[in-house]
Amino acid sequence: METALQGIEHAYERSGKGLVLTVSYSPAYFDRFDEDLPESVALPAPKALAPFEDPELDTPDAVVHLASNTAQVVLGAEESLKGNKSTLNGVEQPDTALTDVFEIVDRRTGFVGDGLPAENAGDAEGVPADKVPEDAPLFMGFKSGFKKNQASEDRVTIQSGPFAGGTTQHISKLQLNLNQWYNQDDRWQREAKMFCPYHAENDVIEGTGDNLGTSSKIDDCKPVDETAREMGVVGHSQKSAAARENDTPIILRRDFNSTDGGQAGLHFLALQRGIGDFEKTRKAMNGTDVSKQSAVGQRNNNGILQYIRTERRGNYLVPPRSLRALPPAQPATNAQEVTDASS
Amino acid sequence: MPGMNEQGGYKCALTYSFPHRFWLMKPSGITKVDIQSADSVHMMPIVWDAQTRIIPPDINPQLTITQDGESVDQFAPWPMLSQPMGFHFGDNAQLNGNGTYTVDVSIGGPSTRRTGSLAENQGDASFTFEFEFNQSTLDEISVTDLSEDKQGTKGAVDVMDMEMLPSSQVPKPDALPGDVRGTATSGDAKFVVTVLEDASRFGGTQDQVYLAVSPRTPYNRIMLPMMSLSGTLTRGGSSVFDGILQATIDPELRYHYGATVSDVQSGDELTITVDSPPQTARHEGYETAFVDMPSMTLTL
Ligand code: HEM
C-alpha cells in the first residue's frame, strides 16, 4: 500500500499545483483488531447529529482523499492507484496497486473555487444556473473558509499517543436545495441566514464576500439568542461560532461542492482533533436550543438548515504519515512527538 | 389527496393543489415568492400526532419525489399559513409532467417543548405515497379561494374541511382548560389568556400556576406558531413576572405560549410583547396580517 501511494507522490509535487492526499481509516476498520484504539484517539462510529436527520452511516475501511488545482492530476492519480497506469506525469509507477488490497466501494467527486459552481450548474438537477453567481466558489454563492474562521492545524492535530501528529476526519454528504435558496429567498435572507442578520441589515457583504478579507466579521453579529428572539432568524456562521474555544473555531473545514448523482451537493469534510469537536460544532449549528425559545424554527429561519439535507456521515482517523498504510489499532511505539509548534 | 399513512405515532396525508404564490417573512417585512414556469403542484404533506390529532409545527417534513427510481425534486417545505388550509407545510414542486410519482415524506424529532402524551411521541418516521399527477384534473380542482369581490376585504375563507384531515385550529376560548381571563388583539390576531392551577405539567411546581397565551387567527382560530412572545405581569405597579412565554404543545391547550408564575390575582396586569411575529410563510390573504404586532396589555 505504501508503495502504491509513493508511486503517485513521486509523480507530483506536494502542493495544490501538484497533488495533496490523505489516507484515513474508519472505526469499522479498527474493529477488525482485538485491541481498542488508544484513548488519545477519539473516533466513535458515525451517527445522526440532528433531530431532523436520518443519514446513512458509512463503514468503508478507508478513504483516500485526492486534491489538486488540476482535475487531470486527481483523475490520473486515481487511475494509477487502480493499477491502470505504467507512468504518471512521466514518472514510472510501481506494479503494486491500491486495489490489490482494497475494493473500491464508493467514489465521491467535487470541486471548489471561484466560478466552478456556475460552470458545473448544468450537471445537476434543480440548480438555477442563471442565479449561481459567476464568480462564486461554492453553490450557495458565498466565500467560505476565511483564514480567521478556521481552526489552526495545531488545534486539529492529535497531541499524544501512537497516533500523535494525526487528526480525525468527518465526511458528510449534504444535498442542497438551491431552488428555495435562489428563487424564493432574497439577497437579504441569504446574507442573514448564511452569516447573520446584522450583516444583511448593514450591507456588510458585497457579492460573494471577498470584501470581508480574512474574516467573516462574525464578532459584529449580535448574540444568537437575541437575534433569534427579536428578528426571528439566525445565521449559520453566527450559530456555528458558538462552538469556538479561545475565540477560534475547533474544526478545519475542507468542504467542496459536487454534482455526484446529478444532484447539487456538498461533501463536508472537516478535520479536528477528536470527532467530539465536530459533534459540538454541528450541535451549535443545529440551534436546537434557540429554536425552542424563539420564533426560529427547527429548520425555518435557522441558518441554512432549511436548504441542506444530510445523506451520509462517516468518521475516520487520519494517522500520521508513518502509519498511513494499514495501521494497527495499537501501534507499538509513539509515531512521532508533537509539540504545539506555533503556540 | 393521494392517501394517508400511519407510522411511529404519527399520521401523514399528502395533499396538493395547483402552484401558489406566497410570501416569506423577514424582520423588515415580507418577500414575495412568485410561481415559476417549472412549478407543477403545491405539495402539502400534513403530519399529525395520531392520538391527539395535533399538527406539530415544529416537525419539518422532508420531501423526496422520485419517478421510476430517478430523483425528480427534493425539499423541506416551508411552514405556512393559509386561509383554506390553515397551518401547513408546503411548497411548489417541479415535476416532469403527467405521470406517476413516488413521494417520500420523512420526519425527525420535535424541537418545541411538549407536555403530556405528546412528550412521549419522539417522531422519526417516514411515509411513502404513490402520486398520480395529471395536469388536466389539477386544473379542475376547486380550491377554496376568495372570490373577486371579496378580495382585500376583511374576513377569511372557511378552513377546508377535508374529511379525515385534522385541523390546525386551537380551542374556542370557552373550550380552553383553566380559567380564561381575557382576550387581547394585535396585528389582527387574537390572544386568549388562561390560567391553569398546578404548573407541574409545564415544568413548574404544584403550587405554581401556569399562565398560557393562545394566539389564533381572528375568524378561523388557526394556531399562530413560530413567534417570540414575552410577558410582564404586574401587581400594584410592581413586576411579579417578566420573561419569555415559551412555545409549547399540550394535548389540551394545543399549540400555545406560556410561563410558570407563583400566582395570578384578579386585577393583575399582563403585557404581552410580540418580539417576533409568526415566521411562517403566508399564502394570499394572510400576507399583511400578523406582521406588525404591537404589544397588548390586559387586566386579568
Ligand atoms: C452547504 C453547507 C455549508 C455552507 C455553504 C457553509 C458556508 C459557510 C460560510 C459562508 C461561512 C462563513 C464564512 C467562514 O467563516 O468561512 C461558514 C462558517 C462556518 N461553518 Fe459552514 N457551511 C456549510 C456547512 C457547515 C457544516 C455542516 C458545518 C459543521 C458543523 C459548518 C461549520 C462552520 C463553522 C465552524 C464556521 C465558522 C464559524 C466561526 O467563525 O467560528 N458549516 N460556513
XYZ file of C-alpha atoms and ligand atoms in Angstrom:
686
model
C 0.000 0.000 0.000
C 2.829 2.389 0.912
C 4.473 1.611 -2.430
C 1.294 2.423 -4.326
C 0.890 5.735 -2.506
C 4.511 6.689 -3.056
C 4.083 5.973 -6.724
C 1.649 8.835 -7.197
C 3.519 11.058 -4.752
C 6.683 10.765 -6.813
C 4.785 11.916 -9.872
C 3.678 15.268 -8.467
C 4.892 17.873 -6.009
C 3.028 18.009 -2.711
C 1.018 21.215 -3.174
C -2.184 22.487 -4.689
C -0.360 22.794 -8.027
C 0.614 19.142 -7.741
C -1.219 16.614 -5.611
C -2.276 16.603 -1.979
C -3.552 13.386 -0.459
C -4.625 11.841 2.808
C -5.485 8.280 3.785
C -7.839 7.695 6.680
C -9.437 4.720 8.423
C -12.880 4.180 9.869
C -13.995 2.763 13.222
C -15.191 -0.258 11.188
C -11.579 -0.834 10.084
C -10.209 -0.626 13.630
C -12.913 -3.022 14.819
C -11.034 -5.724 12.919
C -8.365 -5.653 15.624
C -8.630 -7.269 19.057
C -7.219 -4.169 20.748
C -9.126 -0.924 21.031
C -7.745 2.315 19.696
C -5.687 4.181 22.298
C -7.563 6.665 24.464
C -5.731 9.520 22.786
C -7.831 8.876 19.671
C -11.483 9.956 19.814
C -13.070 8.055 16.940
C -16.643 6.944 17.657
C -18.845 5.368 14.991
C -20.797 7.918 12.951
C -24.360 8.757 13.993
C -27.156 11.190 13.214
C -26.261 14.628 14.542
C -29.574 16.476 14.385
C -33.116 15.615 15.476
C -34.331 16.023 11.899
C -31.777 13.929 10.016
C -31.512 10.231 9.295
C -28.275 9.770 7.371
C -26.783 6.534 6.059
C -23.753 5.727 8.175
C -20.633 4.954 6.168
C -18.451 1.976 7.046
C -15.769 1.609 4.381
C -12.398 0.582 5.820
C -10.524 3.529 4.435
C -10.852 6.743 2.484
C -8.264 8.144 0.100
C -8.741 11.858 -0.453
C -7.013 13.261 -3.529
C -6.970 17.003 -4.160
C -5.376 19.232 -6.743
C -5.903 22.516 -8.535
C -5.905 20.474 -11.737
C -8.661 17.921 -12.252
C -6.449 15.819 -14.560
C -3.960 15.258 -11.735
C -6.625 13.771 -9.478
C -8.004 11.585 -12.245
C -4.526 10.405 -13.240
C -3.575 9.588 -9.657
C -6.804 7.642 -9.255
C -6.068 5.524 -12.329
C -2.572 4.879 -11.104
C -3.796 3.763 -7.677
C -6.082 1.347 -9.502
C -3.062 -0.058 -11.322
C -4.115 1.260 -14.721
C -1.051 3.390 -15.437
C 2.546 2.436 -16.050
C 3.649 6.060 -15.955
C 2.075 9.103 -14.331
C 3.212 12.591 -15.326
C 6.233 10.906 -16.910
C 7.124 9.056 -13.716
C 7.190 5.278 -13.715
C 4.550 3.735 -11.468
C 5.022 0.701 -9.187
C 3.488 -2.671 -10.020
C 1.527 -2.650 -6.783
C -1.886 -1.059 -6.891
C -4.067 0.102 -4.022
C -6.756 -2.132 -5.433
C -4.582 -5.169 -4.661
C -5.563 -4.584 -1.039
C -8.828 -2.669 -1.324
C -12.014 -2.975 -3.271
C -13.497 0.387 -4.273
C -16.957 0.779 -2.704
C -17.639 4.452 -3.277
C -16.271 7.385 -5.211
C -17.142 10.985 -4.486
C -16.070 13.850 -6.659
C -16.302 17.567 -6.419
C -14.881 21.000 -6.900
C -14.412 24.262 -5.062
C -13.178 27.576 -6.384
C -14.287 30.817 -7.974
C -16.530 30.150 -10.947
C -16.587 26.348 -10.723
C -20.131 26.034 -9.275
C -21.586 28.230 -12.031
C -19.646 26.213 -14.626
C -20.954 22.896 -13.254
C -24.506 24.054 -12.564
C -25.815 22.356 -15.692
C -24.744 18.910 -14.452
C -27.163 18.837 -11.557
C -30.916 18.854 -11.261
C -32.664 21.847 -9.770
C -29.768 24.289 -9.869
C -30.910 27.730 -11.012
C -27.954 28.116 -13.351
C -28.651 31.775 -14.010
C -28.683 32.552 -10.304
C -25.436 30.976 -9.054
C -23.034 33.948 -9.181
C -20.413 33.620 -11.950
C -17.544 34.068 -9.502
C -18.912 32.139 -6.501
C -16.555 29.498 -5.081
C -19.461 27.423 -3.719
C -23.012 26.689 -4.933
C -24.611 28.762 -2.200
C -22.890 31.848 -3.511
C -20.594 32.915 -0.698
C -16.945 32.519 0.079
C -16.306 30.102 2.922
C -13.284 29.101 4.949
C -11.919 32.536 5.788
C -8.476 32.160 7.321
C -9.552 33.504 10.686
C -12.668 31.322 10.788
C -10.774 28.064 10.611
C -9.091 26.035 13.314
C -5.299 26.039 13.053
C -3.530 22.814 12.061
C -2.207 22.578 15.611
C -5.700 22.767 17.039
C -6.815 19.795 14.949
C -3.699 17.658 15.491
C -3.745 14.711 17.884
C -1.225 15.644 20.571
C -0.191 12.403 22.210
C -0.117 8.637 21.935
C 0.899 6.480 18.987
C -1.228 8.464 16.543
C 0.174 11.848 17.599
C 0.579 14.054 14.574
C -2.571 12.612 13.006
C -6.085 14.006 13.070
C -9.683 12.852 12.779
C -11.855 13.439 9.775
C -15.609 13.671 9.407
C -17.089 13.353 5.926
C -20.742 14.018 5.336
C -22.659 14.221 2.117
C -25.168 17.046 2.059
C -27.809 17.606 -0.567
C -28.619 21.221 -1.359
C -31.925 22.839 -2.229
C -30.894 25.774 -4.357
C -34.362 26.459 -5.721
C -35.611 27.749 -2.375
C -32.286 29.474 -1.753
C -32.123 31.418 -5.003
C -35.653 31.546 -6.400
C -37.631 32.053 -3.199
C -35.369 33.761 -0.660
C -33.995 37.183 -1.483
C -30.471 38.512 -1.071
C -31.229 39.886 2.409
C -32.377 36.461 3.550
C -29.371 34.718 2.038
C -26.967 37.056 3.810
C -28.858 36.842 7.108
C -29.154 33.076 7.014
C -25.571 32.370 5.909
C -23.820 34.970 8.080
C -26.209 36.838 10.431
C -28.994 39.429 10.250
C -26.560 42.156 11.291
C -24.538 41.590 8.112
C -27.686 41.730 5.987
C -29.010 44.858 7.709
C -25.729 46.706 7.332
C -24.726 45.560 3.836
C -21.514 44.077 5.203
C -21.167 41.564 2.361
C -20.546 42.524 -1.248
C -21.043 39.827 -3.871
C -19.548 36.561 -2.679
C -17.885 38.197 0.333
C -14.349 38.778 -0.952
C -14.585 42.247 0.520
C -14.560 40.731 4.005
C -10.840 39.962 3.711
C -9.564 37.279 6.068
C -12.517 37.013 8.435
C -16.285 36.709 8.216
C -16.555 39.506 10.823
C -18.803 37.304 12.903
C -17.879 39.265 16.039
C -20.084 42.087 14.784
C -23.171 39.854 14.844
C -25.422 40.195 17.880
C -25.704 37.234 20.285
C -27.579 34.304 18.733
C -30.424 34.212 21.275
C -31.042 37.942 20.965
C -31.214 37.756 17.165
C -33.496 34.725 17.376
C -35.937 36.407 19.738
C -36.006 39.832 18.144
C -35.528 39.143 14.454
C -36.877 35.608 14.222
C -33.909 34.469 12.160
C -30.329 33.400 12.931
C -27.299 32.957 10.705
C -25.314 29.792 10.060
C -21.907 31.347 10.791
C -23.255 33.179 13.819
C -24.537 29.919 15.332
C -21.516 27.811 14.372
C -19.247 30.328 16.093
C -20.796 29.293 19.417
C -18.645 26.149 19.260
C -15.430 28.181 19.379
C -12.783 27.666 22.028
C -10.456 30.528 22.918
C -12.368 32.512 20.354
C -11.285 30.239 17.492
C -13.194 27.533 15.592
C -12.236 23.974 16.533
C -12.735 22.310 13.160
C -10.786 22.792 9.951
C -13.282 22.800 7.074
C -12.293 21.387 3.721
C -15.721 21.151 2.120
C -16.330 21.109 -1.608
C -19.318 21.021 -3.921
C -20.424 18.139 -6.051
C -22.810 17.098 -8.776
C -22.486 13.376 -7.958
C -25.662 11.519 -8.887
C -26.878 14.548 -10.825
C -27.588 16.378 -7.554
C -26.222 19.653 -6.271
C -24.398 18.611 -3.155
C -21.641 19.379 -0.768
C -19.061 16.973 0.606
C -18.474 18.401 4.019
C -15.023 17.220 5.001
C -13.737 18.527 8.311
C -10.584 17.830 10.298
C -10.494 18.084 14.075
C -8.516 16.690 16.985
C -11.372 14.411 18.042
C -14.771 13.675 16.485
C -16.334 15.282 19.575
C -15.152 18.653 18.275
C -17.156 18.111 15.117
C -20.219 16.950 17.030
C -20.032 20.005 19.256
C -19.796 22.294 16.229
C -22.683 20.616 14.470
C -24.756 20.915 17.642
C -24.096 24.642 17.671
C -25.082 24.830 14.014
C -28.376 22.987 14.745
C -29.500 25.785 17.041
C -31.922 23.402 18.734
C -31.987 25.398 21.965
C -32.533 28.612 20.065
C -35.497 27.162 18.213
C -37.081 26.032 21.488
C -37.002 29.562 22.860
C -37.849 31.723 19.869
C -39.614 32.220 16.559
C -36.762 30.409 14.800
C -37.948 27.022 13.580
C -36.319 23.615 13.573
C -35.101 24.445 10.069
C -37.066 27.559 9.084
C -35.005 30.767 9.515
C -32.450 28.600 11.287
C -29.270 29.377 9.359
C -29.026 27.205 6.255
C -30.689 24.108 7.729
C -33.734 24.608 5.507
C -31.646 24.023 2.375
C -29.347 21.166 3.327
C -30.119 17.554 3.967
C -27.547 15.181 5.388
C -27.497 11.990 3.357
C -24.420 10.248 4.738
C -21.967 10.549 7.584
C -18.635 8.865 8.225
C -15.832 9.237 10.782
C -12.169 8.478 10.114
C -8.723 8.652 11.640
C -6.008 10.212 9.518
C -2.886 8.628 11.026
C 0.474 10.362 10.886
C 2.329 9.644 7.656
C 4.475 6.895 9.147
C 1.347 4.898 9.993
C -0.725 5.656 6.941
C -0.538 2.162 5.439
C -2.888 -0.233 7.239
C -2.130 0.875 10.806
C -2.905 -1.473 13.711
C -5.273 -0.195 16.404
C -2.404 -0.127 18.914
C 0.861 0.730 17.152
C 3.864 -0.359 19.184
C 5.763 2.878 19.557
C 4.964 6.525 19.515
C 4.970 7.503 15.900
C 6.125 10.989 16.458
C 6.181 13.602 19.147
C 4.106 16.657 18.578
C 4.949 19.941 20.054
C 2.372 22.587 19.572
C 4.923 24.418 17.488
C 3.192 27.663 16.761
C 1.677 28.158 20.190
C -55.373 13.725 -1.822
C -53.149 10.800 -2.771
C -53.517 8.952 0.508
C -52.787 8.653 4.157
C -50.233 6.675 6.147
C -49.543 5.939 9.782
C -46.215 5.229 11.472
C -44.469 5.771 14.778
C -47.331 7.594 16.469
C -47.817 9.954 13.544
C -50.167 10.001 10.612
C -49.428 11.674 7.353
C -51.573 12.728 4.438
C -50.232 14.140 1.228
C -52.388 16.888 -0.197
C -51.776 19.094 -3.184
C -53.190 21.847 -5.236
C -52.049 23.937 -8.190
C -48.898 26.084 -7.674
C -49.409 29.072 -5.422
C -47.550 32.273 -4.919
C -46.720 33.032 -1.320
C -44.658 35.289 0.907
C -41.706 34.574 3.179
C -41.199 36.550 6.375
C -38.237 38.696 7.280
C -37.773 41.198 10.120
C -38.360 44.188 7.902
C -41.365 42.808 6.028
C -42.118 40.078 3.546
C -40.567 38.633 0.369
C -42.897 37.621 -2.422
C -42.334 34.195 -3.954
C -43.696 34.095 -7.486
C -44.815 30.962 -9.251
C -42.098 29.768 -11.616
C -42.882 28.363 -15.023
C -41.490 24.951 -14.000
C -43.708 24.672 -10.903
C -46.284 21.888 -11.290
C -48.069 21.486 -7.949
C -48.232 22.964 -4.492
C -47.427 19.983 -2.261
C -48.610 19.897 1.309
C -47.684 16.911 3.481
C -49.883 17.043 6.580
C -48.353 15.244 9.558
C -50.221 14.860 12.836
C -49.948 13.115 16.173
C -52.204 10.067 15.873
C -53.520 10.278 19.429
C -54.300 13.995 19.808
C -54.721 14.884 16.115
C -52.435 17.858 16.670
C -50.351 19.047 13.712
C -46.959 19.827 15.259
C -45.463 22.863 13.539
C -42.007 22.106 14.916
C -41.512 18.953 12.878
C -40.270 19.944 9.456
C -41.080 17.181 6.970
C -38.598 16.468 4.201
C -39.982 15.507 0.791
C -38.269 13.387 -1.823
C -40.026 12.976 -5.136
C -38.906 10.233 -7.487
C -40.145 8.691 -10.702
C -39.064 5.176 -11.704
C -36.329 5.394 -9.090
C -34.926 8.626 -10.524
C -34.849 11.701 -8.326
C -37.213 14.450 -9.503
C -37.268 17.032 -6.720
C -36.437 17.162 -3.021
C -37.073 19.890 -0.480
C -38.177 20.731 3.013
C -41.495 22.517 2.539
C -41.987 25.818 4.364
C -44.191 26.179 7.420
C -47.126 28.217 6.093
C -50.418 29.841 6.938
C -53.296 29.871 4.521
C -56.954 30.611 4.971
C -58.325 27.423 3.438
C -55.564 25.073 4.654
C -54.745 26.634 7.998
C -51.233 25.980 9.231
C -49.405 23.510 7.000
C -46.054 22.769 5.410
C -45.981 23.416 1.697
C -44.034 24.466 -1.358
C -44.345 24.364 -5.125
C -42.766 21.255 -6.603
C -41.352 20.820 -10.086
C -42.393 17.561 -11.739
C -41.723 16.151 -15.210
C -45.278 16.360 -16.492
C -48.138 13.872 -16.203
C -47.338 10.519 -14.673
C -46.906 8.504 -11.515
C -44.528 9.740 -8.870
C -43.362 8.373 -5.547
C -43.285 10.884 -2.741
C -41.401 10.111 0.467
C -42.192 12.233 3.480
C -39.778 11.862 6.374
C -39.977 13.496 9.759
C -37.495 13.719 12.605
C -37.801 14.515 16.261
C -39.559 17.506 17.801
C -37.924 20.791 18.749
C -40.702 22.549 20.667
C -41.483 21.777 24.299
C -44.210 19.153 24.613
C -46.299 18.045 27.535
C -48.478 15.064 28.409
C -48.781 12.212 25.939
C -47.163 14.366 23.260
C -43.886 14.378 25.150
C -43.516 10.663 24.518
C -44.014 10.902 20.793
C -40.478 11.426 19.582
C -41.122 11.152 15.870
C -38.640 9.719 13.367
C -40.960 8.237 10.796
C -41.233 8.137 7.060
C -44.225 7.747 4.793
C -44.396 6.806 1.134
C -47.116 7.839 -1.291
C -47.806 6.976 -4.884
C -48.948 10.117 -6.585
C -50.654 10.299 -9.943
C -50.133 13.710 -11.462
C -52.434 14.874 -14.182
C -52.353 18.479 -15.277
C -55.959 18.477 -16.503
C -57.503 17.214 -13.255
C -55.315 19.619 -11.340
C -56.868 22.489 -13.234
C -60.296 21.250 -12.227
C -59.563 21.042 -8.520
C -61.824 23.545 -6.859
C -59.653 25.168 -4.294
C -61.483 27.406 -1.933
C -60.343 30.889 -2.653
C -61.558 34.403 -2.190
C -63.958 35.389 -4.918
C -63.071 38.542 -6.822
C -65.393 40.882 -4.982
C -64.223 39.801 -1.558
C -60.545 40.360 -2.222
C -58.986 42.949 0.006
C -61.886 42.959 2.400
C -61.523 41.673 5.918
C -62.755 38.197 6.540
C -61.382 34.785 5.885
C -62.228 31.830 3.742
C -63.514 28.858 5.735
C -60.888 26.349 6.698
C -61.067 23.488 4.231
C -62.835 20.691 5.985
C -61.243 17.802 4.211
C -62.718 14.684 5.659
C -60.376 12.788 7.947
C -57.787 15.526 7.988
C -57.136 17.084 11.373
C -57.341 20.824 11.665
C -54.730 23.260 12.828
C -57.275 25.143 14.903
C -56.914 25.853 18.591
C -59.863 25.548 21.013
C -62.537 28.218 21.347
C -61.923 30.346 24.441
C -64.577 28.525 26.464
C -63.122 25.163 25.486
C -59.641 26.039 26.737
C -58.606 24.418 30.005
C -58.085 26.626 33.072
C -59.621 29.935 33.993
C -59.889 32.095 30.885
C -59.015 35.642 31.969
C -59.338 37.698 28.811
C -58.546 38.222 25.156
C -56.336 40.826 23.524
C -55.858 41.694 19.878
C -52.704 42.587 17.966
C -51.944 42.656 14.258
C -55.352 41.040 13.516
C -54.609 38.063 15.774
C -56.459 37.210 18.959
C -54.547 36.249 22.096
C -56.618 34.345 24.668
C -55.159 34.215 28.176
C -55.920 31.360 30.525
C -54.521 30.389 33.914
C -54.127 26.753 34.940
C -53.752 25.563 38.536
C -50.792 23.271 39.155
C -47.884 24.049 36.864
C -46.143 20.707 37.345
C -47.022 19.528 33.846
C -45.232 22.602 32.494
C -42.002 22.312 34.419
C -43.205 24.214 37.488
C -44.447 23.041 40.874
C -47.890 22.081 42.138
C -48.437 25.359 43.971
C -47.406 27.459 40.992
C -49.833 28.365 38.244
C -49.341 28.227 34.500
C -50.069 31.362 32.532
C -50.944 30.351 28.990
C -51.432 32.574 25.960
C -53.228 31.041 22.994
C -52.926 33.169 19.847
C -55.132 32.429 16.854
C -56.360 33.918 13.610
C -59.462 36.014 14.270
C -62.059 34.121 12.218
C -60.776 30.580 11.802
C -58.949 30.012 15.100
C -55.859 28.748 13.305
C -52.839 28.459 15.580
C -50.083 31.013 15.164
C -46.805 29.194 15.774
C -43.197 30.355 15.486
C -43.488 33.660 17.322
C -41.205 35.053 20.000
C -43.574 36.138 22.776
C -42.724 37.571 26.156
C -44.850 38.688 29.061
C -44.779 41.002 32.042
C -47.156 40.502 34.925
C -47.503 43.465 37.259
C -49.387 43.754 40.520
C -49.912 47.133 42.151
C -47.246 48.650 39.950
C -44.521 46.106 40.663
C -43.490 43.280 38.416
C -44.175 39.718 39.528
C -43.067 38.076 36.309
C -41.004 39.290 33.388
C -39.772 36.735 30.892
C -40.375 34.771 27.760
C -43.560 32.863 27.074
C -42.275 29.569 25.766
C -43.878 27.869 22.788
C -45.354 24.577 23.989
C -47.583 21.879 22.554
C -50.009 20.417 25.065
C -52.761 17.894 24.311
C -55.433 20.213 25.797
C -54.121 23.721 25.224
C -52.667 22.608 21.913
C -50.059 24.982 20.471
C -49.638 27.924 22.825
C -47.074 30.020 24.676
C -46.711 30.000 28.441
C -44.793 30.627 31.629
C -44.884 29.341 35.168
C -45.670 32.012 37.769
C -46.268 31.828 41.519
C -49.849 33.037 41.255
C -52.194 35.280 39.290
C -54.562 37.579 41.179
C -57.507 39.422 39.828
C -56.518 42.918 38.865
C -53.018 41.853 37.763
C -51.909 43.483 34.556
C -50.424 41.340 31.825
C -48.457 42.851 28.968
C -47.800 40.517 26.069
C -44.986 41.571 23.748
C -44.538 40.092 20.298
C -40.750 40.111 19.898
C -41.143 38.382 16.515
C -44.409 37.794 14.638
C -45.123 34.297 13.249
C -42.220 33.382 10.964
C -44.396 31.090 8.882
C -44.690 31.791 5.175
C -48.024 33.307 4.126
C -50.478 32.440 1.423
C -52.625 35.043 -0.223
C -54.939 36.705 2.268
C -52.501 36.461 5.147
C -49.571 38.349 3.650
C -50.301 41.525 5.552
C -51.842 40.017 8.669
C -49.845 39.111 11.777
C -46.859 41.158 10.633
C -46.954 44.388 12.637
C -47.927 43.277 16.091
C -47.791 45.886 18.837
C -47.732 44.798 22.471
C -51.001 44.248 24.345
C -51.960 44.921 27.935
C -54.925 43.371 29.671
C -56.191 43.277 33.207
C -56.656 39.744 34.430
C -23.839 23.687 2.447
C -23.206 23.674 3.537
C -22.414 24.818 4.120
C -22.082 26.017 3.578
C -22.405 26.552 2.183
C -21.351 26.744 4.587
C -20.875 28.016 4.424
C -20.288 28.753 5.421
C -19.914 30.130 5.302
C -20.115 31.003 4.060
C -19.369 30.512 6.468
C -18.868 31.909 6.827
C -17.512 32.153 6.303
C -16.451 31.401 7.054
O -16.325 31.588 8.263
O -15.785 30.577 6.442
C -19.359 29.354 7.333
C -18.838 29.315 8.597
C -18.738 28.172 9.363
N -19.322 26.959 9.093
Fe -20.334 26.470 7.430
N -21.236 25.959 5.695
C -21.870 24.777 5.455
C -21.998 23.705 6.316
C -21.357 23.605 7.525
C -21.341 22.430 8.348
C -22.022 21.105 8.019
C -20.598 22.734 9.438
C -20.243 21.792 10.570
C -20.838 21.687 11.650
C -20.157 24.111 9.313
C -19.364 24.788 10.214
C -18.966 26.093 10.095
C -18.094 26.756 11.048
C -17.444 26.131 12.282
C -17.970 28.074 10.594
C -17.127 29.189 11.233
C -17.770 29.731 12.459
C -16.836 30.659 13.185
O -16.467 31.693 12.617
O -16.486 30.331 14.315
N -20.638 24.607 8.134
N -19.947 28.307 6.667
